[in-house]
PDB file of C-alpha atoms in Angstrom:
ATOM      1  CA  MET I 296     166.861 -17.845  85.411  1.00 60.00           C
ATOM      2  CA  SER I 297     168.856 -20.539  87.177  1.00 72.00           C
ATOM      3  CA  ILE I 298     171.551 -20.581  90.025  1.00 77.00           C
ATOM      4  CA  ARG I 299     173.525 -23.009  87.324  1.00 78.00           C
ATOM      5  CA  GLU I 300     173.143 -20.266  84.777  1.00 86.00           C
ATOM      6  CA  VAL I 301     174.881 -17.512  86.959  1.00 87.00           C
ATOM      7  CA  ALA I 302     177.461 -19.789  88.142  1.00 87.00           C
ATOM      8  CA  THR I 303     178.393 -20.659  84.502  1.00 90.00           C
ATOM      9  CA  ARG I 304     178.916 -17.264  83.445  1.00 89.00           C
ATOM     10  CA  ALA I 305     180.627 -15.565  86.680  1.00 91.00           C
ATOM     11  CA  GLY I 306     182.904 -18.912  86.421  1.00 93.00           C
ATOM     12  CA  VAL I 307     182.342 -20.287  89.450  1.00 90.00           C
ATOM     13  CA  SER I 308     180.058 -23.154  91.460  1.00 86.00           C
ATOM     14  CA  PRO I 309     176.324 -23.229  92.078  1.00 73.00           C
ATOM     15  CA  ALA I 310     177.629 -23.485  95.693  1.00 71.00           C
ATOM     16  CA  THR I 311     179.388 -20.390  95.473  1.00 83.00           C
ATOM     17  CA  VAL I 312     176.919 -18.465  94.114  1.00 80.00           C
ATOM     18  CA  SER I 313     174.544 -20.032  96.898  1.00 71.00           C
ATOM     19  CA  ARG I 314     176.957 -18.728  99.597  1.00 71.00           C
ATOM     20  CA  VAL I 315     177.014 -14.843  97.966  1.00 77.00           C
ATOM     21  CA  PHE I 316     173.210 -14.857  99.011  1.00 71.00           C
ATOM     22  CA  THR I 317     173.654 -16.722 102.100  1.00 62.00           C
ATOM     23  CA  ARG I 318     176.774 -16.204 103.447  1.00 63.00           C
ATOM     24  CA  PRO I 319     178.300 -13.886 101.455  1.00 72.00           C
ATOM     25  CA  ASP I 320     181.176 -13.126 103.969  1.00 70.00           C
ATOM     26  CA  ALA I 321     182.264 -16.461 103.454  1.00 69.00           C
ATOM     27  CA  VAL I 322     183.162 -15.369  99.770  1.00 83.00           C
ATOM     28  CA  ALA I 323     186.269 -13.393  98.731  1.00 90.00           C
ATOM     29  CA  ALA I 324     185.287  -9.868  97.876  1.00 89.00           C
ATOM     30  CA  ASP I 325     186.093 -10.005  94.028  1.00 90.00           C
ATOM     31  CA  THR I 326     184.273 -13.179  93.677  1.00 92.00           C
ATOM     32  CA  ARG I 327     181.081 -11.899  95.594  1.00 88.00           C
ATOM     33  CA  ASP I 328     181.348  -8.987  93.105  1.00 90.00           C
ATOM     34  CA  ARG I 329     181.604 -10.788  90.241  1.00 91.00           C
ATOM     35  CA  VAL I 330     178.718 -13.147  90.921  1.00 89.00           C
ATOM     36  CA  LEU I 331     176.417 -10.060  92.112  1.00 89.00           C
ATOM     37  CA  ALA I 332     177.073  -8.282  88.587  1.00 90.00           C
ATOM     38  CA  VAL I 333     176.193 -11.418  86.722  1.00 89.00           C
ATOM     39  CA  ALA I 334     172.999 -12.028  88.671  1.00 87.00           C
ATOM     40  CA  GLN I 335     172.214  -8.547  88.610  1.00 85.00           C
ATOM     41  CA  GLU I 336     172.733  -8.679  84.723  1.00 87.00           C
ATOM     42  CA  LEU I 337     170.552 -11.944  84.305  1.00 85.00           C
ATOM     43  CA  ARG I 338     168.017 -10.606  86.706  1.00 82.00           C
ATOM     44  CA  TYR I 339     168.387 -13.461  88.839  1.00 81.00           C
ATOM     45  CA  THR I 340     166.449 -13.321  91.913  1.00 71.00           C
ATOM     46  CA  PRO I 341     167.400 -15.614  94.543  1.00 67.00           C
ATOM     47  CA  HIS I 342     164.723 -17.710  96.703  1.00 54.00           C
ATOM     48  CA  PRO I 343     163.533 -15.646  99.298  1.00 53.00           C
ATOM     49  CA  VAL I 344     164.844 -18.015 102.294  1.00 46.00           C
ATOM     50  CA  ALA I 345     168.199 -17.412 100.554  1.00 51.00           C
ATOM     51  CA  ARG I 346     167.675 -13.727 100.619  1.00 53.00           C
ATOM     52  CA  SER I 347     166.437 -14.154 104.121  1.00 49.00           C
ATOM     53  CA  LEU I 348     169.422 -15.496 105.273  1.00 46.00           C
ATOM     54  CA  ALA I 349     171.692 -13.223 103.532  1.00 51.00           C
ATOM     55  CA  ARG I 350     170.310 -10.125 105.204  1.00 54.00           C
ATOM     56  CA  ARG I 351     170.180 -12.383 108.483  1.00 60.00           C
ATOM     57  CA  ARG I 352     166.340 -11.816 108.700  1.00 75.00           C
ATOM     58  CA  THR I 353     163.185 -14.208 108.646  1.00 87.00           C
ATOM     59  CA  GLY I 354     161.353 -12.414 105.648  1.00 90.00           C
ATOM     60  CA  ASN I 355     158.269 -12.262 107.735  1.00 95.00           C
ATOM     61  CA  LEU I 356     156.357  -9.288 109.057  1.00 97.00           C
ATOM     62  CA  GLY I 357     153.629  -9.762 112.142  1.00 97.00           C
ATOM     63  CA  ILE I 358     150.490  -8.100 112.735  1.00 97.00           C
ATOM     64  CA  VAL I 359     147.908  -8.438 115.663  1.00 97.00           C
ATOM     65  CA  VAL I 360     144.508  -7.058 115.368  1.00 96.00           C
ATOM     66  CA  PRO I 361     141.910  -6.883 117.939  1.00 92.00           C
ATOM     67  CA  ASP I 362     139.356  -9.351 116.272  1.00 90.00           C
ATOM     68  CA  ILE I 363     140.447 -11.061 113.115  1.00 91.00           C
ATOM     69  CA  ALA I 364     136.606 -11.251 112.231  1.00 88.00           C
ATOM     70  CA  ASN I 365     135.858  -7.721 111.813  1.00 87.00           C
ATOM     71  CA  SER I 366     135.679  -5.766 109.008  1.00 89.00           C
ATOM     72  CA  PHE I 367     137.983  -2.906 109.907  1.00 91.00           C
ATOM     73  CA  SER I 368     140.327  -5.202 111.176  1.00 93.00           C
ATOM     74  CA  ALA I 369     140.177  -7.368 107.921  1.00 94.00           C
ATOM     75  CA  VAL I 370     140.754  -3.936 105.705  1.00 95.00           C
ATOM     76  CA  VAL I 371     143.739  -3.227 107.716  1.00 96.00           C
ATOM     77  CA  THR I 372     145.149  -6.488 107.743  1.00 97.00           C
ATOM     78  CA  LYS I 373     144.596  -7.010 103.495  1.00 97.00           C
ATOM     79  CA  ALA I 374     146.472  -3.655 102.977  1.00 97.00           C
ATOM     80  CA  VAL I 375     149.166  -4.632 105.003  1.00 97.00           C
ATOM     81  CA  GLN I 376     149.416  -8.343 103.433  1.00 96.00           C
ATOM     82  CA  GLN I 377     149.876  -6.385 100.044  1.00 96.00           C
ATOM     83  CA  GLU I 378     152.153  -3.775 101.077  1.00 95.00           C
ATOM     84  CA  ALA I 379     154.300  -6.362 102.667  1.00 94.00           C
ATOM     85  CA  ALA I 380     154.352  -8.676  99.663  1.00 94.00           C
ATOM     86  CA  ARG I 381     155.715  -5.887  97.469  1.00 92.00           C
ATOM     87  CA  ASP I 382     159.162  -5.973  99.202  1.00 90.00           C
ATOM     88  CA  GLY I 383     158.833  -9.754  99.763  1.00 90.00           C
ATOM     89  CA  TYR I 384     157.890 -10.341 103.018  1.00 94.00           C
ATOM     90  CA  ALA I 385     155.119 -12.999 103.795  1.00 95.00           C
ATOM     91  CA  LEU I 386     152.342 -11.868 106.983  1.00 97.00           C
ATOM     92  CA  PHE I 387     152.001 -13.652 110.255  1.00 96.00           C
ATOM     93  CA  VAL I 388     148.314 -12.530 111.453  1.00 97.00           C
ATOM     94  CA  SER I 389     147.007 -12.911 114.445  1.00 95.00           C
ATOM     95  CA  GLY I 390     143.725 -11.741 116.912  1.00 94.00           C
ATOM     96  CA  SER I 391     143.654 -11.112 120.251  1.00 93.00           C
ATOM     97  CA  ASP I 392     139.909 -11.018 120.761  1.00 89.00           C
ATOM     98  CA  GLU I 393     140.322  -7.422 122.358  1.00 87.00           C
ATOM     99  CA  ARG I 394     141.800  -9.284 125.344  1.00 91.00           C
ATOM    100  CA  ALA I 395     145.262  -7.619 126.373  1.00 91.00           C
ATOM    101  CA  ARG I 396     146.721 -10.731 127.764  1.00 93.00           C
ATOM    102  CA  ASP I 397     146.117 -12.573 124.838  1.00 94.00           C
ATOM    103  CA  GLU I 398     147.420  -9.717 122.571  1.00 95.00           C
ATOM    104  CA  GLU I 399     150.529  -9.744 124.394  1.00 94.00           C
ATOM    105  CA  GLN I 400     151.243 -13.495 124.117  1.00 94.00           C
ATOM    106  CA  TRP I 401     150.539 -13.733 120.390  1.00 94.00           C
ATOM    107  CA  ALA I 402     153.019 -10.510 119.876  1.00 94.00           C
ATOM    108  CA  ARG I 403     155.604 -12.002 122.040  1.00 92.00           C
ATOM    109  CA  ALA I 404     155.039 -15.582 120.102  1.00 93.00           C
ATOM    110  CA  MET I 405     155.357 -14.275 116.571  1.00 93.00           C
ATOM    111  CA  ALA I 406     158.286 -11.761 117.968  1.00 91.00           C
ATOM    112  CA  PRO I 407     160.974 -14.414 117.338  1.00 90.00           C
ATOM    113  CA  GLN I 408     159.851 -15.403 113.936  1.00 92.00           C
ATOM    114  CA  VAL I 409     159.324 -11.893 111.994  1.00 94.00           C
ATOM    115  CA  ASP I 410     161.531  -8.848 111.386  1.00 93.00           C
ATOM    116  CA  GLY I 411     158.976  -6.221 112.735  1.00 94.00           C
ATOM    117  CA  LEU I 412     155.586  -6.255 114.354  1.00 96.00           C
ATOM    118  CA  MET I 413     152.450  -3.885 113.850  1.00 97.00           C
ATOM    119  CA  LEU I 414     149.940  -3.693 116.319  1.00 97.00           C
ATOM    120  CA  VAL I 415     146.522  -2.201 115.855  1.00 96.00           C
ATOM    121  CA  SER I 416     144.733  -0.523 118.703  1.00 93.00           C
ATOM    122  CA  PRO I 417     146.971  -2.671 121.113  1.00 94.00           C
ATOM    123  CA  LEU I 418     145.685  -2.882 124.837  1.00 91.00           C
ATOM    124  CA  MET I 419     148.545  -4.120 126.688  1.00 92.00           C
ATOM    125  CA  SER I 420     150.714  -2.098 129.004  1.00 91.00           C
ATOM    126  CA  ASP I 421     152.934   0.359 128.623  1.00 91.00           C
ATOM    127  CA  ASP I 422     155.639  -1.369 129.510  1.00 90.00           C
ATOM    128  CA  ALA I 423     155.037  -4.709 127.549  1.00 90.00           C
ATOM    129  CA  LEU I 424     154.810  -2.501 124.567  1.00 91.00           C
ATOM    130  CA  ARG I 425     158.306  -1.171 125.179  1.00 90.00           C
ATOM    131  CA  GLU I 426     159.586  -4.758 125.873  1.00 89.00           C
ATOM    132  CA  LEU I 427     158.462  -5.385 122.529  1.00 89.00           C
ATOM    133  CA  ALA I 428     160.282  -2.716 121.089  1.00 89.00           C
ATOM    134  CA  ALA I 429     163.299  -4.934 121.055  1.00 87.00           C
ATOM    135  CA  ILE I 430     162.613  -5.664 117.273  1.00 89.00           C
ATOM    136  CA  PRO I 431     161.074  -2.975 115.071  1.00 92.00           C
ATOM    137  CA  LEU I 432     157.659  -1.929 116.358  1.00 94.00           C
ATOM    138  CA  VAL I 433     155.056   0.033 115.093  1.00 96.00           C
ATOM    139  CA  LEU I 434     151.357   0.928 117.013  1.00 96.00           C
ATOM    140  CA  SER I 435     148.258   1.860 115.038  1.00 96.00           C
ATOM    141  CA  ASN I 436     145.809   4.255 117.039  1.00 92.00           C
ATOM    142  CA  ARG I 437     148.139   4.133 120.216  1.00 93.00           C
ATOM    143  CA  LEU I 438     150.552   6.696 120.815  1.00 92.00           C
ATOM    144  CA  LEU I 439     153.129   5.795 123.290  1.00 90.00           C
ATOM    145  CA  ASP I 440     156.505   7.688 124.071  1.00 85.00           C
ATOM    146  CA  ALA I 441     158.763   7.667 121.077  1.00 83.00           C
ATOM    147  CA  LEU I 442     157.465   4.599 119.432  1.00 90.00           C
ATOM    148  CA  PRO I 443     156.701   5.148 115.719  1.00 94.00           C
ATOM    149  CA  ALA I 444     152.830   5.360 115.112  1.00 95.00           C
ATOM    150  CA  VAL I 445     150.187   5.741 112.720  1.00 96.00           C
ATOM    151  CA  VAL I 446     146.793   7.236 114.217  1.00 95.00           C
ATOM    152  CA  THR I 447     143.510   8.391 113.117  1.00 92.00           C
ATOM    153  CA  ASP I 448     142.127  10.545 115.233  1.00 88.00           C
ATOM    154  CA  ALA I 449     138.090  10.544 114.887  1.00 93.00           C
ATOM    155  CA  THR I 450     137.759  13.213 117.339  1.00 95.00           C
ATOM    156  CA  GLU I 451     136.583  16.010 114.931  1.00 95.00           C
ATOM    157  CA  ALA I 452     134.732  13.849 112.430  1.00 97.00           C
ATOM    158  CA  VAL I 453     132.549  12.397 115.276  1.00 97.00           C
ATOM    159  CA  GLY I 454     131.994  16.287 116.570  1.00 97.00           C
ATOM    160  CA  HIS I 455     130.137  16.460 112.942  1.00 98.00           C
ATOM    161  CA  ALA I 456     128.430  13.475 113.628  1.00 98.00           C
ATOM    162  CA  VAL I 457     126.667  14.935 116.714  1.00 98.00           C
ATOM    163  CA  GLU I 458     126.506  18.386 115.092  1.00 98.00           C
ATOM    164  CA  HIS I 459     124.570  16.738 111.967  1.00 98.00           C
ATOM    165  CA  LEU I 460     122.002  14.974 114.380  1.00 98.00           C
ATOM    166  CA  HIS I 461     121.541  18.262 116.118  1.00 98.00           C
ATOM    167  CA  ALA I 462     120.998  19.698 113.009  1.00 98.00           C
ATOM    168  CA  LEU I 463     118.132  17.319 112.375  1.00 98.00           C
ATOM    169  CA  GLY I 464     116.511  18.150 115.216  1.00 97.00           C
ATOM    170  CA  HIS I 465     118.085  15.425 117.728  1.00 97.00           C
ATOM    171  CA  ARG I 466     118.605  16.761 121.339  1.00 97.00           C
ATOM    172  CA  GLU I 467     118.867  13.054 123.088  1.00 97.00           C
ATOM    173  CA  ILE I 468     122.109  11.522 121.246  1.00 98.00           C
ATOM    174  CA  VAL I 469     123.293   8.339 123.368  1.00 98.00           C
ATOM    175  CA  TYR I 470     126.995   7.214 122.650  1.00 98.00           C
ATOM    176  CA  LEU I 471     127.796   3.498 122.893  1.00 98.00           C
ATOM    177  CA  ALA I 472     131.233   3.356 124.117  1.00 97.00           C
ATOM    178  CA  GLY I 473     133.616   0.869 123.068  1.00 95.00           C
ATOM    179  CA  PRO I 474     136.900  -1.376 124.502  1.00 90.00           C
ATOM    180  CA  ASP I 475     138.680   1.303 126.606  1.00 88.00           C
ATOM    181  CA  GLY I 476     141.734   2.786 124.623  1.00 87.00           C
ATOM    182  CA  PHE I 477     143.027   5.354 121.969  1.00 88.00           C
ATOM    183  CA  ALA I 478     140.172   4.916 119.450  1.00 90.00           C
ATOM    184  CA  ASN I 479     137.661   5.058 122.012  1.00 94.00           C
ATOM    185  CA  THR I 480     139.445   8.056 124.023  1.00 94.00           C
ATOM    186  CA  MET I 481     139.175   9.862 121.077  1.00 94.00           C
ATOM    187  CA  ARG I 482     135.950   9.430 119.998  1.00 96.00           C
ATOM    188  CA  LEU I 483     134.582  10.255 123.326  1.00 97.00           C
ATOM    189  CA  ARG I 484     136.293  13.125 123.033  1.00 97.00           C
ATOM    190  CA  GLY I 485     134.484  14.450 119.611  1.00 97.00           C
ATOM    191  CA  TYR I 486     131.074  13.385 121.237  1.00 98.00           C
ATOM    192  CA  HIS I 487     131.706  15.254 124.569  1.00 98.00           C
ATOM    193  CA  GLY I 488     133.352  18.125 122.426  1.00 98.00           C
ATOM    194  CA  ALA I 489     130.509  18.424 120.520  1.00 98.00           C
ATOM    195  CA  CYS I 490     127.581  18.100 123.023  1.00 98.00           C
ATOM    196  CA  ARG I 491     129.122  20.878 125.146  1.00 97.00           C
ATOM    197  CA  ARG I 492     129.010  23.579 121.984  1.00 97.00           C
ATOM    198  CA  LEU I 493     125.898  22.252 121.280  1.00 97.00           C
ATOM    199  CA  GLY I 494     124.293  22.500 124.860  1.00 96.00           C
ATOM    200  CA  VAL I 495     123.169  18.913 124.632  1.00 96.00           C
ATOM    201  CA  ARG I 496     123.485  16.761 127.429  1.00 95.00           C
ATOM    202  CA  PRO I 497     125.825  13.648 126.923  1.00 97.00           C
ATOM    203  CA  ARG I 498     124.784  10.333 127.840  1.00 97.00           C
ATOM    204  CA  GLU I 499     127.201   6.974 127.616  1.00 97.00           C
ATOM    205  CA  LEU I 500     126.490   3.612 127.505  1.00 98.00           C
ATOM    206  CA  GLY I 501     128.796   0.529 128.013  1.00 94.00           C
ATOM    207  CA  PRO I 502     131.667   0.040 127.385  1.00 95.00           C
ATOM    208  CA  PHE I 503     130.647  -2.756 124.817  1.00 96.00           C
ATOM    209  CA  ASN I 504     132.951  -5.119 122.637  1.00 92.00           C
ATOM    210  CA  ALA I 505     133.492  -3.799 119.125  1.00 92.00           C
ATOM    211  CA  ARG I 506     130.882  -6.757 117.850  1.00 93.00           C
ATOM    212  CA  PHE I 507     127.684  -7.077 115.934  1.00 96.00           C
ATOM    213  CA  SER I 508     126.267  -8.874 118.932  1.00 96.00           C
ATOM    214  CA  ASP I 509     127.187  -6.015 121.345  1.00 97.00           C
ATOM    215  CA  GLY I 510     125.224  -3.884 119.048  1.00 98.00           C
ATOM    216  CA  VAL I 511     122.233  -5.961 119.674  1.00 98.00           C
ATOM    217  CA  ARG I 512     122.198  -5.899 123.381  1.00 97.00           C
ATOM    218  CA  ALA I 513     123.158  -2.182 123.339  1.00 98.00           C
ATOM    219  CA  ALA I 514     119.706  -1.644 121.062  1.00 98.00           C
ATOM    220  CA  ASP I 515     117.357  -2.329 124.051  1.00 97.00           C
ATOM    221  CA  LEU I 516     119.361  -0.328 126.436  1.00 97.00           C
ATOM    222  CA  VAL I 517     119.060   2.816 124.093  1.00 97.00           C
ATOM    223  CA  LEU I 518     115.597   2.075 123.868  1.00 96.00           C
ATOM    224  CA  ALA I 519     115.032   2.324 127.807  1.00 96.00           C
ATOM    225  CA  THR I 520     115.949   5.975 127.360  1.00 96.00           C
ATOM    226  CA  SER I 521     114.389   8.946 125.840  1.00 95.00           C
ATOM    227  CA  ALA I 522     117.434   9.104 123.130  1.00 97.00           C
ATOM    228  CA  THR I 523     116.297   9.794 119.682  1.00 97.00           C
ATOM    229  CA  ALA I 524     119.788   9.182 118.122  1.00 98.00           C
ATOM    230  CA  VAL I 525     122.706   7.056 118.402  1.00 98.00           C
ATOM    231  CA  VAL I 526     126.421   6.998 117.941  1.00 98.00           C
ATOM    232  CA  ALA I 527     128.111   3.581 118.115  1.00 98.00           C
ATOM    233  CA  TYR I 528     131.491   3.072 118.297  1.00 97.00           C
ATOM    234  CA  ASN I 529     131.869   1.420 115.130  1.00 96.00           C
ATOM    235  CA  ASP I 530     129.946   0.321 112.006  1.00 97.00           C
ATOM    236  CA  GLU I 531     129.693  -3.482 113.601  1.00 96.00           C
ATOM    237  CA  VAL I 532     127.782  -2.514 116.822  1.00 97.00           C
ATOM    238  CA  ALA I 533     125.864   0.234 114.801  1.00 98.00           C
ATOM    239  CA  VAL I 534     124.524  -2.663 112.573  1.00 98.00           C
ATOM    240  CA  GLY I 535     124.079  -4.819 115.701  1.00 98.00           C
ATOM    241  CA  VAL I 536     121.255  -2.004 116.738  1.00 98.00           C
ATOM    242  CA  LEU I 537     119.821  -1.987 113.406  1.00 98.00           C
ATOM    243  CA  ASN I 538     119.455  -5.538 113.584  1.00 97.00           C
ATOM    244  CA  ARG I 539     117.884  -5.357 116.495  1.00 98.00           C
ATOM    245  CA  LEU I 540     115.495  -2.407 116.038  1.00 98.00           C
ATOM    246  CA  ALA I 541     114.127  -4.295 113.133  1.00 97.00           C
ATOM    247  CA  ASP I 542     113.073  -7.588 114.971  1.00 97.00           C
ATOM    248  CA  ARG I 543     111.353  -4.991 117.099  1.00 97.00           C
ATOM    249  CA  GLY I 544     109.496  -3.599 114.601  1.00 97.00           C
ATOM    250  CA  LEU I 545     111.122  -0.079 114.673  1.00 97.00           C
ATOM    251  CA  ARG I 546     112.209   1.732 111.874  1.00 96.00           C
ATOM    252  CA  VAL I 547     115.525   3.563 111.188  1.00 97.00           C
ATOM    253  CA  PRO I 548     115.714   6.705 110.605  1.00 98.00           C
ATOM    254  CA  ASP I 549     111.735   7.456 111.474  1.00 96.00           C
ATOM    255  CA  ASP I 550     112.254   6.045 115.207  1.00 97.00           C
ATOM    256  CA  LEU I 551     115.619   6.270 116.190  1.00 97.00           C
ATOM    257  CA  SER I 552     118.976   7.791 113.791  1.00 98.00           C
ATOM    258  CA  VAL I 553     122.046   5.697 113.895  1.00 98.00           C
ATOM    259  CA  VAL I 554     125.462   6.768 113.074  1.00 98.00           C
ATOM    260  CA  GLY I 555     128.699   4.022 113.030  1.00 98.00           C
ATOM    261  CA  VAL I 556     132.473   4.382 112.703  1.00 97.00           C
ATOM    262  CA  ASP I 557     134.976   2.844 110.061  1.00 95.00           C
ATOM    263  CA  ASP I 558     132.685   2.797 107.195  1.00 96.00           C
ATOM    264  CA  THR I 559     133.630  -0.473 106.487  1.00 92.00           C
ATOM    265  CA  SER I 560     131.656  -2.718 103.555  1.00 92.00           C
ATOM    266  CA  LEU I 561     128.870  -3.179 106.417  1.00 92.00           C
ATOM    267  CA  ALA I 562     127.556   0.341 106.219  1.00 96.00           C
ATOM    268  CA  GLU I 563     126.936   0.190 102.300  1.00 95.00           C
ATOM    269  CA  MET I 564     125.271  -3.276 102.143  1.00 95.00           C
ATOM    270  CA  VAL I 565     122.694  -2.707 105.144  1.00 96.00           C
ATOM    271  CA  THR I 566     119.303  -1.413 105.060  1.00 95.00           C
ATOM    272  CA  PRO I 567     119.228   1.341 105.492  1.00 97.00           C
ATOM    273  CA  ARG I 568     122.545   2.442 104.335  1.00 98.00           C
ATOM    274  CA  LEU I 569     124.685   3.524 107.479  1.00 98.00           C
ATOM    275  CA  THR I 570     125.784   7.162 108.006  1.00 98.00           C
ATOM    276  CA  THR I 571     129.586   6.672 109.501  1.00 98.00           C
ATOM    277  CA  VAL I 572     132.633   8.199 110.003  1.00 97.00           C
ATOM    278  CA  ARG I 573     135.199   6.714 107.586  1.00 97.00           C
ATOM    279  CA  LEU I 574     138.534   5.861 109.028  1.00 95.00           C
ATOM    280  CA  PRO I 575     141.424   5.310 106.270  1.00 95.00           C
ATOM    281  CA  ALA I 576     141.955   1.760 107.344  1.00 95.00           C
ATOM    282  CA  ALA I 577     143.743   0.938 104.120  1.00 96.00           C
ATOM    283  CA  GLU I 578     145.721   3.563 104.408  1.00 97.00           C
ATOM    284  CA  SER I 579     146.813   3.045 107.691  1.00 96.00           C
ATOM    285  CA  GLY I 580     147.888  -0.213 107.075  1.00 97.00           C
ATOM    286  CA  ARG I 581     150.184   0.968 104.055  1.00 97.00           C
ATOM    287  CA  VAL I 582     151.530   3.481 106.090  1.00 97.00           C
ATOM    288  CA  GLY I 583     152.494   1.869 108.939  1.00 97.00           C
ATOM    289  CA  VAL I 584     153.967  -1.316 106.776  1.00 96.00           C
ATOM    290  CA  ARG I 585     156.557   1.410 105.094  1.00 96.00           C
ATOM    291  CA  ILE I 586     157.460   2.702 108.467  1.00 96.00           C
ATOM    292  CA  LEU I 587     157.924  -0.733 109.615  1.00 95.00           C
ATOM    293  CA  LEU I 588     160.549  -1.577 106.557  1.00 94.00           C
ATOM    294  CA  ASP I 589     161.851   1.666 107.137  1.00 93.00           C
ATOM    295  CA  LEU I 590     163.051   0.707 110.644  1.00 92.00           C
ATOM    296  CA  ILE I 591     164.236  -2.554 109.501  1.00 91.00           C
ATOM    297  CA  ASP I 592     166.344  -1.307 107.047  1.00 88.00           C
ATOM    298  CA  ARG I 593     167.722   1.214 109.647  1.00 87.00           C
ATOM    299  CA  ARG I 594     166.430   4.222 108.161  1.00 88.00           C
ATOM    300  CA  PRO I 595     164.710   6.530 110.308  1.00 87.00           C
ATOM    301  CA  ALA I 596     160.983   6.340 111.845  1.00 85.00           C
ATOM    302  CA  PRO I 597     159.009   9.499 111.483  1.00 89.00           C
ATOM    303  CA  ALA I 598     159.542  11.800 114.371  1.00 85.00           C
ATOM    304  CA  GLU I 599     156.333  12.303 115.394  1.00 92.00           C
ATOM    305  CA  PRO I 600     153.194   9.833 114.896  1.00 93.00           C
ATOM    306  CA  VAL I 601     151.542   9.747 111.503  1.00 96.00           C
ATOM    307  CA  GLY I 602     147.949  11.588 111.618  1.00 95.00           C
ATOM    308  CA  LEU I 603     145.199  10.601 108.928  1.00 95.00           C
ATOM    309  CA  ALA I 604     141.787  12.340 108.616  1.00 93.00           C
ATOM    310  CA  ALA I 605     138.427  10.844 109.066  1.00 95.00           C
ATOM    311  CA  GLU I 606     135.427  12.284 107.627  1.00 96.00           C
ATOM    312  CA  LEU I 607     131.465  11.846 108.408  1.00 97.00           C
ATOM    313  CA  ILE I 608     129.918  10.035 105.206  1.00 98.00           C
ATOM    314  CA  VAL I 609     126.068  10.831 105.719  1.00 98.00           C
ATOM    315  CA  ARG I 610     123.792   7.980 104.375  1.00 98.00           C
ATOM    316  CA  SER I 611     119.892   7.117 105.154  1.00 98.00           C
ATOM    317  CA  SER I 612     120.092   6.148 108.801  1.00 98.00           C
ATOM    318  CA  THR I 613     120.078   9.351 109.918  1.00 98.00           C
ATOM    319  CA  GLY I 614     117.164  11.754 109.673  1.00 98.00           C
ATOM    320  CA  PRO I 615     115.076  14.034 111.214  1.00 97.00           C
ATOM    321  CA  VAL I 616     113.659  14.252 114.561  1.00 92.00           C
ATOM    322  CA  ARG I 617     109.845  12.976 114.246  1.00 82.00           C
ATOM    323  CA  ARG I 618     107.437  16.104 114.869  1.00 59.00           C
ATOM    324  CA  GLY I 619     106.411  16.173 118.531  1.00 53.00           C
ATOM    325  CA  GLU I 620     109.608  14.687 119.920  1.00 49.00           C
TER     326      GLU I 620
END
C-alpha cells in the first residue's frame, strides 16, 4: 500500500499524509484523524524513518557486550536483535574487549544514536552507569541502585558443579577466575560455599580473560598443582584447558575433570563434550529488550532485578577421580 493511495482515499495530498506521520502537530486534528483511520483501514505502514521521526525516536537500540567474538555474547546479541526487530528496531552492536574504558567510550558514542541501551556484564564505574541512565538503560548481570537489570545468578549451579565433582571423588578442585565483576563474584560465591559445605580446601587461579587463549595458559598452571578437577569461569576458558591438555598428551576426564560455565555451542562441539553450567543467554537478551522497550514507551520497569535460573549439565568431561589419587 502506497502513500498516494492513502492520500487519495483520505482526500488529502501525499505531503499531508507524510506530515501526519512525521510532524503530526502540524496537521489539523480532524484531518490527522481521517488520515490515520484510512491508513489503518488500508494497513498502510509508514517508512521506518518516518515512523521514528513521528515518535521523535531514532528507531535504534544499542548493546555493548564484553567480547563480540565470545560465544555467549553472540547468543545474547542475536536474541536481542531478533526481539528488537519484532518492534521495528535496528540494533547497534559493540564489544569492549573486556576493558571498562572502551566499554564506556562505546556506550557514550551510541547513546545519542539510540532510543535505549543494553549493557552486558558492564565493567565501567557506578557513576558512569548512572550518567548513561539519562536514556533508557538496562543492565545484564550487573546490579546498581534502582537501574533495571536482568541477572542470572549462577551461585547455586556452580555449587552443584562442585558437589558433582566431590561425589566423583575429587578433593582438590581449582577455580579459574574470570574478569572481576558480578558474574565472577556469583560463581566464586557458589564455589566457595560448596567447598565449605564439603570440607574441600578452595583454590583459585587467575583472574583470566574469558577467552580460549587464557584457558590454554591456565591449563599449565592447573597442572602445576595437585588438582584433579577444575571449574573454569566460562566455556571458552574450559575449552582452552581441554585443548592444552590434549597437546600435553593428557586425557579428560581420566587425568583431569573439567567444568565450564555458559553451555554455549562449544560445549557440545568439543571432545569430550563439556560438563557445564547452563546460563539462559537468549532468554536474558529477550527479557532485557522487553524491559528496554517498556522504558522507551514510558511504561514502568520491574521494581526488582529480573532473575533467571542456571542449571548444571553433566556431560563426559567429568568423571571419577583415578584410583590411588
